[in-house]
Every structure is written in structure tokens, then in C-alpha cells.
């Protein structure tokens, strides 16, 4: 017996009152607006209490053609349905593993929910026409009703049911025609670098951009190329879509300043420049977007930072997103990206270079910034970092901003060795 199928709708199993639950299965490679529209049309027309999206582990119909991993497809579905209280995602097929057969999915759901729940398997009319050829069709017909959403060019009516030997199935024919969107089209657009805006939910587009499993060039880069001009051009091109023009000027300034500081203080200039380019990768997110990013990436970040100081989140979220999207980026570069917002005790030279560069790059205009720039080469890197950190901390206090406990920890770890 399965212990759970859905965080939102497990309660239906023990409720004992009649309920109607829709099931939308598929590879969701990736999930797109057509899937969501189909589920919503079925929910409204059939009065469903809930709709479960159930991503396959490995499709029996698409062997060898599924690109994204089960974990990626599951997380994208969860992100896509989060804002709809009638939708949820079940990982039962992925947990079972192997080739997914719809008859197994429905057996598990029927066993979990019980006889007081009527299941409706939601499908397009193109798929419904071949339902009699699905694995263990007689058992399949006994487990659920089948909600058929019309698709352009694939008419499906009562006459076709008898013609195709589908009389054993209980069909509910919906009126709404689904949007003409397919995962194949979305994958092709992603592979070519075309926009998928309005094809997939924006939150899913962001997650796909981080993982980017559909673009062939990801898997052909040598590790040295992350320091080359071609990779920098690609990063800048993506940043142009992610952040404002003003923010991009700042990012370029940080990259230039980090490279300069690295030359002065003996750090690796290539790593410093790359970290400078990447440090504000997630800066285009608003507070709520930054919080969602933490949860989508599964980061164990202190709740005080998540809910009270979301402006600090873009460092660690960027580091994790970039680690997944570009596995050739060195760990020390990602660490510098993660630490540039709040700092950390025992900062590495690269960490300090990026932190300082972010504060004093040439586009910054605040009282005392030129005094900090004038210290370059005149004091040690650690002292320059401490003076910069002290300036930022004093500004936070003057503006009556919240101070994260880690900020105090960083101060305490450096203050004894940096008394003026």
C-alpha cells in the first residue's frame, strides 16, 4: 500500500465522502501551458475536486526520446501547479521506476484512494483513439473514466468508440479544445535558443534555463572554456535577458574590478572575472521570486534570511543554479558567488576579491567609496575586505536595517586582527 500520493490531496483517501479526482499523466518533457489548460478544462467541465499531474519514470511509448531527468520533470511540474489550489503533482510513477504503464498508475491510485473516489484519466482525443492498444486495456477500462479533451485534427465522438473497439471504456467527452502546444515544439525552441515565453509558465522557464538539458552545446564544453571569451559572451547574452541594463553595467564593472584586484593581490584573474560576471545571476528576481527560488532549488537556508532578508538570497541561489546549469564552473568560483552577499568567516582570497569588487566597482557612487579604492595595493587584501565590510555594516546600522547573525559572526571573526 502506498503511504502517500499527494501532499495536497492525501486527505481525500480518508474522507469517505464521494470525490472526483482527475489524473493527467505524461512525460512532461517539459510541462507547458497546454497541459495546464487541459487539466483546468477537465476540472471545470467535470466538477473535479482535484487534478493530479503524474510524471512518468520512463514512457513505454517514448523509449529513448525523453531528454530531461525524472527529477527535473517532477520539479518543473511542482513549480507549474504551485499557484493552483486544485492541482498537485504525484511522484508515484517515478518512485516505482521502470517503464510507466498507465494501468499501474491507476491501480496504485485506486488502491490508495478507495472506491468512494471516482478517477478521471485526462487525455487528448488523439491519444484516446488508440486507447484499446494500451497495455492491459481491459483492466485499464475498469479503473477509471476517461476525460477526452478535443485536439484540432483529431475528432472523437460516440461513433468512433464502437468503430475502434472502445466500448469497454467510460468516456466523458469535453467541449473545450486544448491549446495547440506540444513538448516537442518547446524542446526544439529551447535547443535552438528561441524564446519559450507563453509556451511554458514563467517559473518553469526559469528552472529550465538553469538546467538547460535541451541545448546540445552544454555537453560539449571543455572545462577550460568557462574562462574563455566565448563563454563570457554567452553569459553576458543570458544576463541581458535576466537583469536590467543598469544592473548589467554594474556586473561588468564588478568583473573588471575583480580582475584588477586579483592581479594586485595574487588571486587567479580568470576566476575572479568569471565570479564577477556571475555574482548577480539571480538579481533580477523580486523578493517573492527569490524565496521561491530557494524552495525550488531545495536549499537549506536559514528562515530568517529567507523571510526577513530576501535581498541576501541571490548569492546562494545563483551559486546553486549555476552549479546545476554549468557543471564546469569551478567550486571556488561558485563559493565566491554564494558569499558575496553576506560574507562568511574565513573568506578565501577569491571570496574577498569578489566581495570588495561588488562594493567598490567604478559605477558605485557613495560617500567613502573612493577612499576604499585608494587602499588597493596600499593595504593587505584582508584589511581591504575588512574596511569594506565595516563600511557596509555601518551603513546598514545607519539605515536601521536588519542584521543577519552571520553578519555579526563575520565581523567578530575579523575585527580582532584588523584594529586600526
mmCIF file of C-alpha atoms in Angstrom:
data_model
loop_
_atom_site.group_PDB
_atom_site.id
_atom_site.type_symbol
_atom_site.label_atom_id
_atom_site.label_comp_id
_atom_site.label_asym_id
_atom_site.label_seq_id
_atom_site.Cartn_x
_atom_site.Cartn_y
_atom_site.Cartn_z
ATOM 1 C CA UNK A 1 0.000 0.000 0.000
ATOM 2 C CA UNK A 2 1.393 3.414 -0.989
ATOM 3 C CA UNK A 3 1.811 5.691 2.029
ATOM 4 C CA UNK A 4 1.208 8.944 0.133
ATOM 5 C CA UNK A 5 0.393 10.121 -3.372
ATOM 6 C CA UNK A 6 -0.017 13.879 -2.934
ATOM 7 C CA UNK A 7 0.782 16.461 -0.289
ATOM 8 C CA UNK A 8 -2.382 18.418 -1.042
ATOM 9 C CA UNK A 9 -4.881 15.643 -1.597
ATOM 10 C CA UNK A 10 -3.960 12.618 0.537
ATOM 11 C CA UNK A 11 -6.831 13.595 2.853
ATOM 12 C CA UNK A 12 -9.337 12.603 0.160
ATOM 13 C CA UNK A 13 -8.485 8.921 0.773
ATOM 14 C CA UNK A 14 -9.769 9.018 4.370
ATOM 15 C CA UNK A 15 -12.638 11.463 3.858
ATOM 16 C CA UNK A 16 -15.098 8.688 2.888
ATOM 17 C CA UNK A 17 -17.355 11.120 1.021
ATOM 18 C CA UNK A 18 -17.648 10.867 -2.790
ATOM 19 C CA UNK A 19 -14.920 12.739 -4.624
ATOM 20 C CA UNK A 20 -13.886 13.197 -8.252
ATOM 21 C CA UNK A 21 -10.148 13.241 -8.942
ATOM 22 C CA UNK A 22 -8.563 13.921 -12.314
ATOM 23 C CA UNK A 23 -5.291 12.266 -13.342
ATOM 24 C CA UNK A 24 -3.047 13.765 -16.021
ATOM 25 C CA UNK A 25 -0.130 11.503 -16.814
ATOM 26 C CA UNK A 26 2.737 12.080 -19.206
ATOM 27 C CA UNK A 27 6.439 12.658 -19.600
ATOM 28 C CA UNK A 28 6.036 16.447 -19.185
ATOM 29 C CA UNK A 29 9.311 16.936 -21.055
ATOM 30 C CA UNK A 30 8.733 19.785 -20.306
ATOM 31 C CA UNK A 31 5.378 20.675 -18.779
ATOM 32 C CA UNK A 32 3.730 23.501 -20.781
ATOM 33 C CA UNK A 33 0.632 25.691 -20.813
ATOM 34 C CA UNK A 34 -1.272 23.155 -22.918
ATOM 35 C CA UNK A 35 -1.040 20.626 -20.088
ATOM 36 C CA UNK A 36 -2.332 23.170 -17.583
ATOM 37 C CA UNK A 37 -5.165 24.273 -19.854
ATOM 38 C CA UNK A 38 -6.213 20.659 -20.457
ATOM 39 C CA UNK A 39 -6.298 19.936 -16.722
ATOM 40 C CA UNK A 40 -8.266 23.086 -15.994
ATOM 41 C CA UNK A 41 -10.801 22.388 -18.749
ATOM 42 C CA UNK A 42 -11.430 18.910 -17.331
ATOM 43 C CA UNK A 43 -11.661 20.251 -13.780
ATOM 44 C CA UNK A 44 -14.292 22.829 -14.706
ATOM 45 C CA UNK A 45 -16.443 20.710 -17.049
ATOM 46 C CA UNK A 46 -16.419 17.607 -14.841
ATOM 47 C CA UNK A 47 -16.528 19.338 -11.454
ATOM 48 C CA UNK A 48 -13.315 17.681 -10.263
ATOM 49 C CA UNK A 49 -12.230 18.168 -6.665
ATOM 50 C CA UNK A 50 -8.561 17.777 -7.594
ATOM 51 C CA UNK A 51 -6.250 17.086 -10.521
ATOM 52 C CA UNK A 52 -3.026 15.119 -10.077
ATOM 53 C CA UNK A 53 -0.179 15.557 -12.546
ATOM 54 C CA UNK A 54 1.758 12.269 -12.617
ATOM 55 C CA UNK A 55 5.103 12.413 -14.492
ATOM 56 C CA UNK A 56 6.301 9.099 -15.894
ATOM 57 C CA UNK A 57 9.554 7.487 -14.877
ATOM 58 C CA UNK A 58 10.229 6.184 -18.404
ATOM 59 C CA UNK A 59 7.487 6.206 -21.003
ATOM 60 C CA UNK A 60 6.596 2.940 -22.718
ATOM 61 C CA UNK A 61 5.672 4.985 -25.798
ATOM 62 C CA UNK A 62 8.706 7.292 -25.914
ATOM 63 C CA UNK A 63 11.595 4.994 -25.099
ATOM 64 C CA UNK A 64 14.908 6.755 -25.575
ATOM 65 C CA UNK A 65 13.346 10.099 -26.508
ATOM 66 C CA UNK A 66 12.824 11.697 -23.080
ATOM 67 C CA UNK A 67 15.525 14.306 -22.532
ATOM 68 C CA UNK A 68 15.082 15.760 -19.042
ATOM 69 C CA UNK A 69 15.627 13.616 -15.953
ATOM 70 C CA UNK A 70 12.674 12.369 -13.867
ATOM 71 C CA UNK A 71 13.757 14.665 -11.029
ATOM 72 C CA UNK A 72 13.822 17.702 -13.327
ATOM 73 C CA UNK A 73 10.412 16.942 -14.817
ATOM 74 C CA UNK A 74 8.925 16.367 -11.357
ATOM 75 C CA UNK A 75 10.273 19.668 -10.007
ATOM 76 C CA UNK A 76 9.048 21.595 -13.065
ATOM 77 C CA UNK A 77 5.546 20.169 -12.651
ATOM 78 C CA UNK A 78 5.525 21.143 -8.970
ATOM 79 C CA UNK A 79 6.541 24.675 -9.857
ATOM 80 C CA UNK A 80 3.896 24.870 -12.596
ATOM 81 C CA UNK A 81 0.967 23.875 -10.368
ATOM 82 C CA UNK A 82 2.000 25.597 -7.142
ATOM 83 C CA UNK A 83 -0.375 28.536 -7.559
ATOM 84 C CA UNK A 84 -3.472 26.438 -8.367
ATOM 85 C CA UNK A 85 -5.147 25.024 -5.249
ATOM 86 C CA UNK A 86 -6.927 22.356 -7.338
ATOM 87 C CA UNK A 87 -3.702 20.935 -8.791
ATOM 88 C CA UNK A 88 -0.897 18.864 -7.312
ATOM 89 C CA UNK A 89 1.887 16.582 -8.511
ATOM 90 C CA UNK A 90 2.390 12.935 -7.592
ATOM 91 C CA UNK A 91 5.743 11.184 -7.886
ATOM 92 C CA UNK A 92 4.333 7.642 -7.641
ATOM 93 C CA UNK A 93 5.423 6.618 -11.139
ATOM 94 C CA UNK A 94 8.933 7.987 -10.685
ATOM 95 C CA UNK A 95 9.231 6.278 -7.293
ATOM 96 C CA UNK A 96 8.081 2.976 -8.828
ATOM 97 C CA UNK A 97 10.691 3.306 -11.588
ATOM 98 C CA UNK A 98 10.979 1.300 -14.776
ATOM 99 C CA UNK A 99 8.676 1.797 -17.745
ATOM 100 C CA UNK A 100 5.484 3.540 -16.727
ATOM 101 C CA UNK A 101 2.200 1.889 -17.671
ATOM 102 C CA UNK A 102 -0.998 3.855 -17.100
ATOM 103 C CA UNK A 103 -2.708 0.732 -15.810
ATOM 104 C CA UNK A 104 -0.162 0.568 -12.964
ATOM 105 C CA UNK A 105 -0.612 4.253 -12.202
ATOM 106 C CA UNK A 106 -4.383 3.907 -11.952
ATOM 107 C CA UNK A 107 -4.159 0.691 -9.912
ATOM 108 C CA UNK A 108 -1.973 2.463 -7.359
ATOM 109 C CA UNK A 109 -4.281 5.467 -7.199
ATOM 110 C CA UNK A 110 -7.390 3.290 -6.960
ATOM 111 C CA UNK A 111 -5.810 1.285 -4.124
ATOM 112 C CA UNK A 112 -4.809 4.443 -2.276
ATOM 113 C CA UNK A 113 -7.998 6.477 -2.619
ATOM 114 C CA UNK A 114 -10.593 3.718 -2.336
ATOM 115 C CA UNK A 115 -13.928 3.170 -4.021
ATOM 116 C CA UNK A 116 -15.529 6.423 -2.824
ATOM 117 C CA UNK A 117 -13.241 8.322 -5.229
ATOM 118 C CA UNK A 118 -14.028 8.344 -8.936
ATOM 119 C CA UNK A 119 -10.893 8.706 -11.065
ATOM 120 C CA UNK A 120 -10.905 10.537 -14.405
ATOM 121 C CA UNK A 121 -7.884 9.980 -16.620
ATOM 122 C CA UNK A 122 -7.455 13.152 -18.692
ATOM 123 C CA UNK A 123 -6.194 12.773 -22.249
ATOM 124 C CA UNK A 124 -6.295 14.373 -25.669
ATOM 125 C CA UNK A 125 -8.556 12.998 -28.402
ATOM 126 C CA UNK A 126 -5.503 11.916 -30.446
ATOM 127 C CA UNK A 127 -4.385 9.588 -27.635
ATOM 128 C CA UNK A 128 -7.921 8.355 -26.879
ATOM 129 C CA UNK A 129 -8.341 6.922 -30.388
ATOM 130 C CA UNK A 130 -5.625 4.334 -29.672
ATOM 131 C CA UNK A 131 -6.567 3.541 -26.080
ATOM 132 C CA UNK A 132 -7.569 -0.037 -26.929
ATOM 133 C CA UNK A 133 -3.914 -0.751 -27.783
ATOM 134 C CA UNK A 134 -2.572 0.374 -24.392
ATOM 135 C CA UNK A 135 -1.093 -2.194 -22.041
ATOM 136 C CA UNK A 136 -3.725 -4.382 -20.297
ATOM 137 C CA UNK A 137 -6.598 -2.429 -21.833
ATOM 138 C CA UNK A 138 -9.421 -4.469 -20.187
ATOM 139 C CA UNK A 139 -8.040 -3.753 -16.692
ATOM 140 C CA UNK A 140 -7.400 -0.140 -17.650
ATOM 141 C CA UNK A 141 -11.053 0.308 -18.631
ATOM 142 C CA UNK A 142 -12.200 -0.869 -15.190
ATOM 143 C CA UNK A 143 -10.077 1.538 -13.174
ATOM 144 C CA UNK A 144 -11.211 4.998 -14.284
ATOM 145 C CA UNK A 145 -13.387 7.108 -16.525
ATOM 146 C CA UNK A 146 -11.579 8.781 -19.407
ATOM 147 C CA UNK A 147 -11.951 12.537 -19.900
ATOM 148 C CA UNK A 148 -11.236 13.301 -23.554
ATOM 149 C CA UNK A 149 -10.254 16.859 -24.482
ATOM 150 C CA UNK A 150 -10.625 17.646 -28.228
ATOM 151 C CA UNK A 151 -7.463 18.330 -30.226
ATOM 152 C CA UNK A 152 -7.503 20.039 -33.617
ATOM 153 C CA UNK A 153 -7.414 17.485 -36.424
ATOM 154 C CA UNK A 154 -8.343 14.579 -34.140
ATOM 155 C CA UNK A 155 -12.133 14.359 -33.932
ATOM 156 C CA UNK A 156 -13.500 11.906 -31.389
ATOM 157 C CA UNK A 157 -17.177 11.100 -30.984
ATOM 158 C CA UNK A 158 -19.541 8.335 -29.925
ATOM 159 C CA UNK A 159 -19.401 6.792 -33.400
ATOM 160 C CA UNK A 160 -15.663 6.299 -33.161
ATOM 161 C CA UNK A 161 -15.944 4.497 -29.839
ATOM 162 C CA UNK A 162 -17.637 1.478 -31.438
ATOM 163 C CA UNK A 163 -15.567 1.667 -34.621
ATOM 164 C CA UNK A 164 -12.321 1.367 -32.707
ATOM 165 C CA UNK A 165 -13.432 -1.249 -30.197
ATOM 166 C CA UNK A 166 -13.504 1.151 -27.277
ATOM 167 C CA UNK A 167 -16.946 0.234 -25.890
ATOM 168 C CA UNK A 168 -15.485 -1.050 -22.615
ATOM 169 C CA UNK A 169 -14.207 2.434 -21.731
ATOM 170 C CA UNK A 170 -16.288 5.021 -19.929
ATOM 171 C CA UNK A 171 -15.651 8.236 -21.864
ATOM 172 C CA UNK A 172 -16.511 11.795 -20.872
ATOM 173 C CA UNK A 173 -16.180 13.977 -23.963
ATOM 174 C CA UNK A 174 -15.265 17.572 -23.127
ATOM 175 C CA UNK A 175 -16.229 20.638 -25.148
ATOM 176 C CA UNK A 176 -13.083 22.768 -24.724
ATOM 177 C CA UNK A 177 -10.379 22.263 -27.356
ATOM 178 C CA UNK A 178 -6.847 22.240 -25.920
ATOM 179 C CA UNK A 179 -4.171 24.745 -26.856
ATOM 180 C CA UNK A 180 -2.049 23.616 -29.782
ATOM 181 C CA UNK A 181 1.214 23.342 -27.833
ATOM 182 C CA UNK A 182 3.460 20.305 -27.691
ATOM 183 C CA UNK A 183 6.531 19.423 -25.650
ATOM 184 C CA UNK A 184 8.321 18.586 -28.901
ATOM 185 C CA UNK A 185 7.882 22.147 -30.163
ATOM 186 C CA UNK A 186 9.026 23.562 -26.800
ATOM 187 C CA UNK A 187 12.138 21.349 -26.789
ATOM 188 C CA UNK A 188 13.052 22.421 -30.318
ATOM 189 C CA UNK A 189 12.717 26.068 -29.396
ATOM 190 C CA UNK A 190 14.884 25.567 -26.319
ATOM 191 C CA UNK A 191 17.509 23.649 -28.308
ATOM 192 C CA UNK A 192 17.760 26.493 -30.817
ATOM 193 C CA UNK A 193 17.875 29.198 -28.147
ATOM 194 C CA UNK A 194 14.441 30.588 -29.101
ATOM 195 C CA UNK A 195 12.128 32.081 -26.504
ATOM 196 C CA UNK A 196 9.553 29.823 -24.834
ATOM 197 C CA UNK A 197 7.739 32.709 -23.194
ATOM 198 C CA UNK A 198 3.984 31.975 -23.185
ATOM 199 C CA UNK A 199 4.698 28.329 -24.071
ATOM 200 C CA UNK A 200 5.582 27.348 -20.505
ATOM 201 C CA UNK A 201 4.854 29.048 -17.144
ATOM 202 C CA UNK A 202 7.467 31.684 -16.352
ATOM 203 C CA UNK A 203 8.629 29.873 -13.202
ATOM 204 C CA UNK A 204 9.220 26.726 -15.261
ATOM 205 C CA UNK A 205 11.095 28.696 -17.929
ATOM 206 C CA UNK A 206 13.469 29.953 -15.229
ATOM 207 C CA UNK A 207 14.115 26.454 -13.902
ATOM 208 C CA UNK A 208 14.697 25.081 -17.399
ATOM 209 C CA UNK A 209 17.117 27.914 -18.115
ATOM 210 C CA UNK A 210 19.147 26.908 -15.064
ATOM 211 C CA UNK A 211 19.310 23.221 -16.002
ATOM 212 C CA UNK A 212 19.156 23.703 -19.797
ATOM 213 C CA UNK A 213 19.025 19.972 -20.664
ATOM 214 C CA UNK A 214 17.785 20.647 -24.194
ATOM 215 C CA UNK A 215 20.673 22.704 -25.564
ATOM 216 C CA UNK A 216 23.321 20.386 -27.090
ATOM 217 C CA UNK A 217 26.229 22.782 -26.553
ATOM 218 C CA UNK A 218 26.083 22.284 -22.777
ATOM 219 C CA UNK A 219 27.587 18.839 -23.013
ATOM 220 C CA UNK A 220 30.412 19.597 -25.419
ATOM 221 C CA UNK A 221 32.269 22.289 -23.471
ATOM 222 C CA UNK A 222 35.688 21.527 -22.065
ATOM 223 C CA UNK A 223 36.273 22.816 -18.530
ATOM 224 C CA UNK A 224 38.808 25.418 -19.704
ATOM 225 C CA UNK A 225 36.180 27.070 -21.892
ATOM 226 C CA UNK A 226 34.375 28.580 -18.894
ATOM 227 C CA UNK A 227 37.279 31.056 -18.719
ATOM 228 C CA UNK A 228 37.253 31.846 -22.432
ATOM 229 C CA UNK A 229 35.696 34.750 -24.371
ATOM 230 C CA UNK A 230 33.018 32.530 -25.964
ATOM 231 C CA UNK A 231 31.652 31.517 -22.571
ATOM 232 C CA UNK A 232 31.755 35.110 -21.350
ATOM 233 C CA UNK A 233 29.756 36.202 -24.397
ATOM 234 C CA UNK A 234 27.198 33.505 -23.678
ATOM 235 C CA UNK A 235 26.917 34.546 -20.026
ATOM 236 C CA UNK A 236 26.522 38.212 -20.946
ATOM 237 C CA UNK A 237 23.892 37.290 -23.535
ATOM 238 C CA UNK A 238 21.896 35.409 -20.905
ATOM 239 C CA UNK A 239 22.346 38.217 -18.372
ATOM 240 C CA UNK A 240 20.847 40.653 -20.886
ATOM 241 C CA UNK A 241 17.631 38.637 -20.605
ATOM 242 C CA UNK A 242 17.801 38.245 -16.836
ATOM 243 C CA UNK A 243 18.686 41.702 -15.491
ATOM 244 C CA UNK A 244 18.202 45.366 -16.328
ATOM 245 C CA UNK A 245 20.659 47.351 -18.434
ATOM 246 C CA UNK A 246 21.746 49.260 -15.315
ATOM 247 C CA UNK A 247 22.372 46.022 -13.419
ATOM 248 C CA UNK A 248 24.397 44.655 -16.332
ATOM 249 C CA UNK A 249 26.647 47.745 -16.241
ATOM 250 C CA UNK A 250 27.277 47.036 -12.573
ATOM 251 C CA UNK A 251 28.049 43.369 -13.298
ATOM 252 C CA UNK A 252 30.586 44.322 -15.978
ATOM 253 C CA UNK A 253 32.102 46.776 -13.513
ATOM 254 C CA UNK A 254 32.428 44.071 -10.858
ATOM 255 C CA UNK A 255 34.085 41.698 -13.346
ATOM 256 C CA UNK A 256 36.614 44.402 -14.317
ATOM 257 C CA UNK A 257 37.325 45.360 -10.707
ATOM 258 C CA UNK A 258 37.617 41.729 -9.571
ATOM 259 C CA UNK A 259 40.134 41.049 -12.326
ATOM 260 C CA UNK A 260 42.131 44.134 -11.284
ATOM 261 C CA UNK A 261 42.106 43.151 -7.594
ATOM 262 C CA UNK A 262 43.178 39.608 -8.479
ATOM 263 C CA UNK A 263 46.234 40.919 -10.350
ATOM 264 C CA UNK A 264 47.172 43.154 -7.400
ATOM 265 C CA UNK A 265 46.701 40.525 -4.686
ATOM 266 C CA UNK A 266 47.862 37.366 -6.438
ATOM 267 C CA UNK A 267 44.481 35.666 -6.964
ATOM 268 C CA UNK A 268 43.555 33.976 -10.251
ATOM 269 C CA UNK A 269 42.334 36.790 -12.578
ATOM 270 C CA UNK A 270 40.310 34.387 -14.745
ATOM 271 C CA UNK A 271 38.408 33.004 -11.780
ATOM 272 C CA UNK A 272 37.905 36.489 -10.357
ATOM 273 C CA UNK A 273 36.491 37.812 -13.622
ATOM 274 C CA UNK A 274 34.153 34.845 -14.035
ATOM 275 C CA UNK A 275 32.850 35.137 -10.464
ATOM 276 C CA UNK A 276 32.297 38.863 -11.023
ATOM 277 C CA UNK A 277 30.242 38.164 -14.127
ATOM 278 C CA UNK A 278 28.125 35.566 -12.335
ATOM 279 C CA UNK A 279 27.635 37.144 -8.919
ATOM 280 C CA UNK A 280 24.269 38.830 -9.719
ATOM 281 C CA UNK A 281 22.869 35.992 -11.845
ATOM 282 C CA UNK A 282 19.660 35.926 -9.770
ATOM 283 C CA UNK A 283 19.475 39.648 -9.006
ATOM 284 C CA UNK A 284 16.551 40.095 -11.415
ATOM 285 C CA UNK A 285 14.232 38.224 -9.019
ATOM 286 C CA UNK A 286 11.935 40.131 -6.677
ATOM 287 C CA UNK A 287 11.676 39.117 -3.005
ATOM 288 C CA UNK A 288 8.973 36.513 -3.583
ATOM 289 C CA UNK A 289 10.796 35.161 -6.629
ATOM 290 C CA UNK A 290 13.976 34.796 -4.571
ATOM 291 C CA UNK A 291 12.081 32.874 -1.882
ATOM 292 C CA UNK A 292 10.529 30.570 -4.487
ATOM 293 C CA UNK A 293 13.994 30.006 -5.947
ATOM 294 C CA UNK A 294 15.251 28.797 -2.538
ATOM 295 C CA UNK A 295 12.442 26.247 -2.311
ATOM 296 C CA UNK A 296 12.684 25.184 -5.964
ATOM 297 C CA UNK A 297 16.415 24.508 -5.562
ATOM 298 C CA UNK A 298 15.915 22.706 -2.240
ATOM 299 C CA UNK A 299 18.369 24.952 -0.379
ATOM 300 C CA UNK A 300 18.552 24.687 3.415
ATOM 301 C CA UNK A 301 18.868 28.417 4.081
ATOM 302 C CA UNK A 302 18.134 29.959 7.473
ATOM 303 C CA UNK A 303 14.476 31.007 7.642
ATOM 304 C CA UNK A 304 15.410 34.447 8.968
ATOM 305 C CA UNK A 305 17.253 35.167 5.758
ATOM 306 C CA UNK A 306 14.509 33.693 3.573
ATOM 307 C CA UNK A 307 11.632 35.630 5.107
ATOM 308 C CA UNK A 308 13.240 38.715 6.677
ATOM 309 C CA UNK A 309 16.250 39.424 4.440
ATOM 310 C CA UNK A 310 15.457 38.137 0.925
ATOM 311 C CA UNK A 311 17.902 40.644 -0.588
ATOM 312 C CA UNK A 312 20.710 38.333 0.627
ATOM 313 C CA UNK A 313 19.352 35.252 -1.147
ATOM 314 C CA UNK A 314 20.563 35.927 -4.678
ATOM 315 C CA UNK A 315 24.135 34.889 -3.826
ATOM 316 C CA UNK A 316 23.452 31.338 -2.631
ATOM 317 C CA UNK A 317 20.606 30.740 -5.099
ATOM 318 C CA UNK A 318 22.772 31.861 -8.018
ATOM 319 C CA UNK A 319 25.616 29.591 -6.931
ATOM 320 C CA UNK A 320 23.376 26.515 -6.780
ATOM 321 C CA UNK A 321 21.522 27.306 -10.005
ATOM 322 C CA UNK A 322 24.803 27.876 -11.842
ATOM 323 C CA UNK A 323 26.302 24.685 -10.417
ATOM 324 C CA UNK A 324 23.448 22.705 -11.980
ATOM 325 C CA UNK A 325 23.376 24.620 -15.254
ATOM 326 C CA UNK A 326 27.142 24.806 -15.850
ATOM 327 C CA UNK A 327 28.904 21.904 -14.120
ATOM 328 C CA UNK A 328 32.316 23.015 -15.432
ATOM 329 C CA UNK A 329 32.346 26.177 -13.302
ATOM 330 C CA UNK A 330 34.911 25.599 -10.509
ATOM 331 C CA UNK A 331 33.679 25.258 -6.930
ATOM 332 C CA UNK A 332 35.765 28.183 -5.667
ATOM 333 C CA UNK A 333 34.088 30.486 -8.200
ATOM 334 C CA UNK A 334 30.640 29.348 -7.082
ATOM 335 C CA UNK A 335 31.643 29.794 -3.440
ATOM 336 C CA UNK A 336 32.639 33.397 -4.148
ATOM 337 C CA UNK A 337 29.267 33.967 -5.824
ATOM 338 C CA UNK A 338 27.429 32.462 -2.845
ATOM 339 C CA UNK A 339 29.358 34.518 -0.284
ATOM 340 C CA UNK A 340 29.265 37.926 -1.944
ATOM 341 C CA UNK A 341 26.019 38.999 -0.228
ATOM 342 C CA UNK A 342 26.555 38.204 3.478
ATOM 343 C CA UNK A 343 30.197 37.152 3.579
ATOM 344 C CA UNK A 344 31.458 34.297 5.755
ATOM 345 C CA UNK A 345 34.114 33.652 8.389
ATOM 346 C CA UNK A 346 37.445 32.593 6.869
ATOM 347 C CA UNK A 347 36.817 34.049 3.424
ATOM 348 C CA UNK A 348 39.168 32.836 0.693
ATOM 349 C CA UNK A 349 41.165 35.351 -1.331
ATOM 350 C CA UNK A 350 38.749 34.909 -4.244
ATOM 351 C CA UNK A 351 35.763 35.395 -1.898
ATOM 352 C CA UNK A 352 37.233 38.680 -0.633
ATOM 353 C CA UNK A 353 38.126 39.873 -4.138
ATOM 354 C CA UNK A 354 34.543 39.447 -5.366
ATOM 355 C CA UNK A 355 33.002 40.916 -2.209
ATOM 356 C CA UNK A 356 35.172 44.031 -2.415
ATOM 357 C CA UNK A 357 34.740 44.370 -6.194
ATOM 358 C CA UNK A 358 30.962 44.294 -5.778
ATOM 359 C CA UNK A 359 31.178 47.192 -3.307
ATOM 360 C CA UNK A 360 33.689 49.493 -4.998
ATOM 361 C CA UNK A 361 33.438 48.892 -8.766
ATOM 362 C CA UNK A 362 33.656 52.091 -10.837
ATOM 363 C CA UNK A 363 29.883 52.571 -11.197
ATOM 364 C CA UNK A 364 29.359 52.764 -7.418
ATOM 365 C CA UNK A 365 28.669 56.231 -6.024
ATOM 366 C CA UNK A 366 28.541 56.585 -2.245
ATOM 367 C CA UNK A 367 30.465 58.634 0.332
ATOM 368 C CA UNK A 368 33.802 56.994 1.038
ATOM 369 C CA UNK A 369 33.911 54.689 -1.987
ATOM 370 C CA UNK A 370 36.956 56.446 -3.455
ATOM 371 C CA UNK A 371 38.752 56.154 -0.115
ATOM 372 C CA UNK A 372 38.281 52.384 -0.317
ATOM 373 C CA UNK A 373 39.518 52.306 -3.920
ATOM 374 C CA UNK A 374 42.615 54.254 -2.890
ATOM 375 C CA UNK A 375 43.522 51.441 -0.478
ATOM 376 C CA UNK A 376 44.052 48.954 -3.327
ATOM 377 C CA UNK A 377 47.682 47.856 -3.174
ATOM 378 C CA UNK A 378 48.307 50.010 -0.084
ATOM 379 C CA UNK A 379 46.881 47.536 2.448
ATOM 380 C CA UNK A 380 46.529 43.754 2.506
ATOM 381 C CA UNK A 381 43.549 42.103 0.836
ATOM 382 C CA UNK A 382 42.159 41.073 4.219
ATOM 383 C CA UNK A 383 42.382 44.625 5.536
ATOM 384 C CA UNK A 384 40.738 45.971 2.379
ATOM 385 C CA UNK A 385 37.946 43.422 2.800
ATOM 386 C CA UNK A 386 37.516 44.340 6.467
ATOM 387 C CA UNK A 387 37.399 48.072 5.756
ATOM 388 C CA UNK A 388 34.800 47.457 3.037
ATOM 389 C CA UNK A 389 32.786 45.157 5.291
ATOM 390 C CA UNK A 390 32.914 47.739 8.101
ATOM 391 C CA UNK A 391 31.639 50.451 5.774
ATOM 392 C CA UNK A 392 28.715 48.287 4.612
ATOM 393 C CA UNK A 393 27.836 47.248 8.170
ATOM 394 C CA UNK A 394 27.883 50.870 9.361
ATOM 395 C CA UNK A 395 25.588 51.832 6.501
ATOM 396 C CA UNK A 396 23.127 49.052 7.409
ATOM 397 C CA UNK A 397 23.065 50.227 11.008
ATOM 398 C CA UNK A 398 22.626 53.876 9.980
ATOM 399 C CA UNK A 399 19.657 52.908 7.796
ATOM 400 C CA UNK A 400 18.196 50.783 10.619
ATOM 401 C CA UNK A 401 18.294 47.606 8.523
ATOM 402 C CA UNK A 402 18.077 44.081 9.941
ATOM 403 C CA UNK A 403 21.462 42.492 10.621
ATOM 404 C CA UNK A 404 21.724 38.755 9.989
ATOM 405 C CA UNK A 405 23.521 36.777 12.737
ATOM 406 C CA UNK A 406 26.046 35.614 10.151
ATOM 407 C CA UNK A 407 26.999 39.254 9.517
ATOM 408 C CA UNK A 408 27.833 39.612 13.202
ATOM 409 C CA UNK A 409 29.762 36.325 13.092
ATOM 410 C CA UNK A 410 31.836 37.583 10.158
ATOM 411 C CA UNK A 411 32.524 40.859 11.966
ATOM 412 C CA UNK A 412 33.651 39.051 15.115
ATOM 413 C CA UNK A 413 35.946 36.736 13.155
ATOM 414 C CA UNK A 414 37.862 39.626 11.544
ATOM 415 C CA UNK A 415 37.678 42.517 13.993
ATOM 416 C CA UNK A 416 40.406 41.350 16.401
ATOM 417 C CA UNK A 417 43.049 41.073 13.649
ATOM 418 C CA UNK A 418 42.075 44.326 11.923
ATOM 419 C CA UNK A 419 42.126 47.004 14.621
ATOM 420 C CA UNK A 420 43.208 50.351 13.225
#
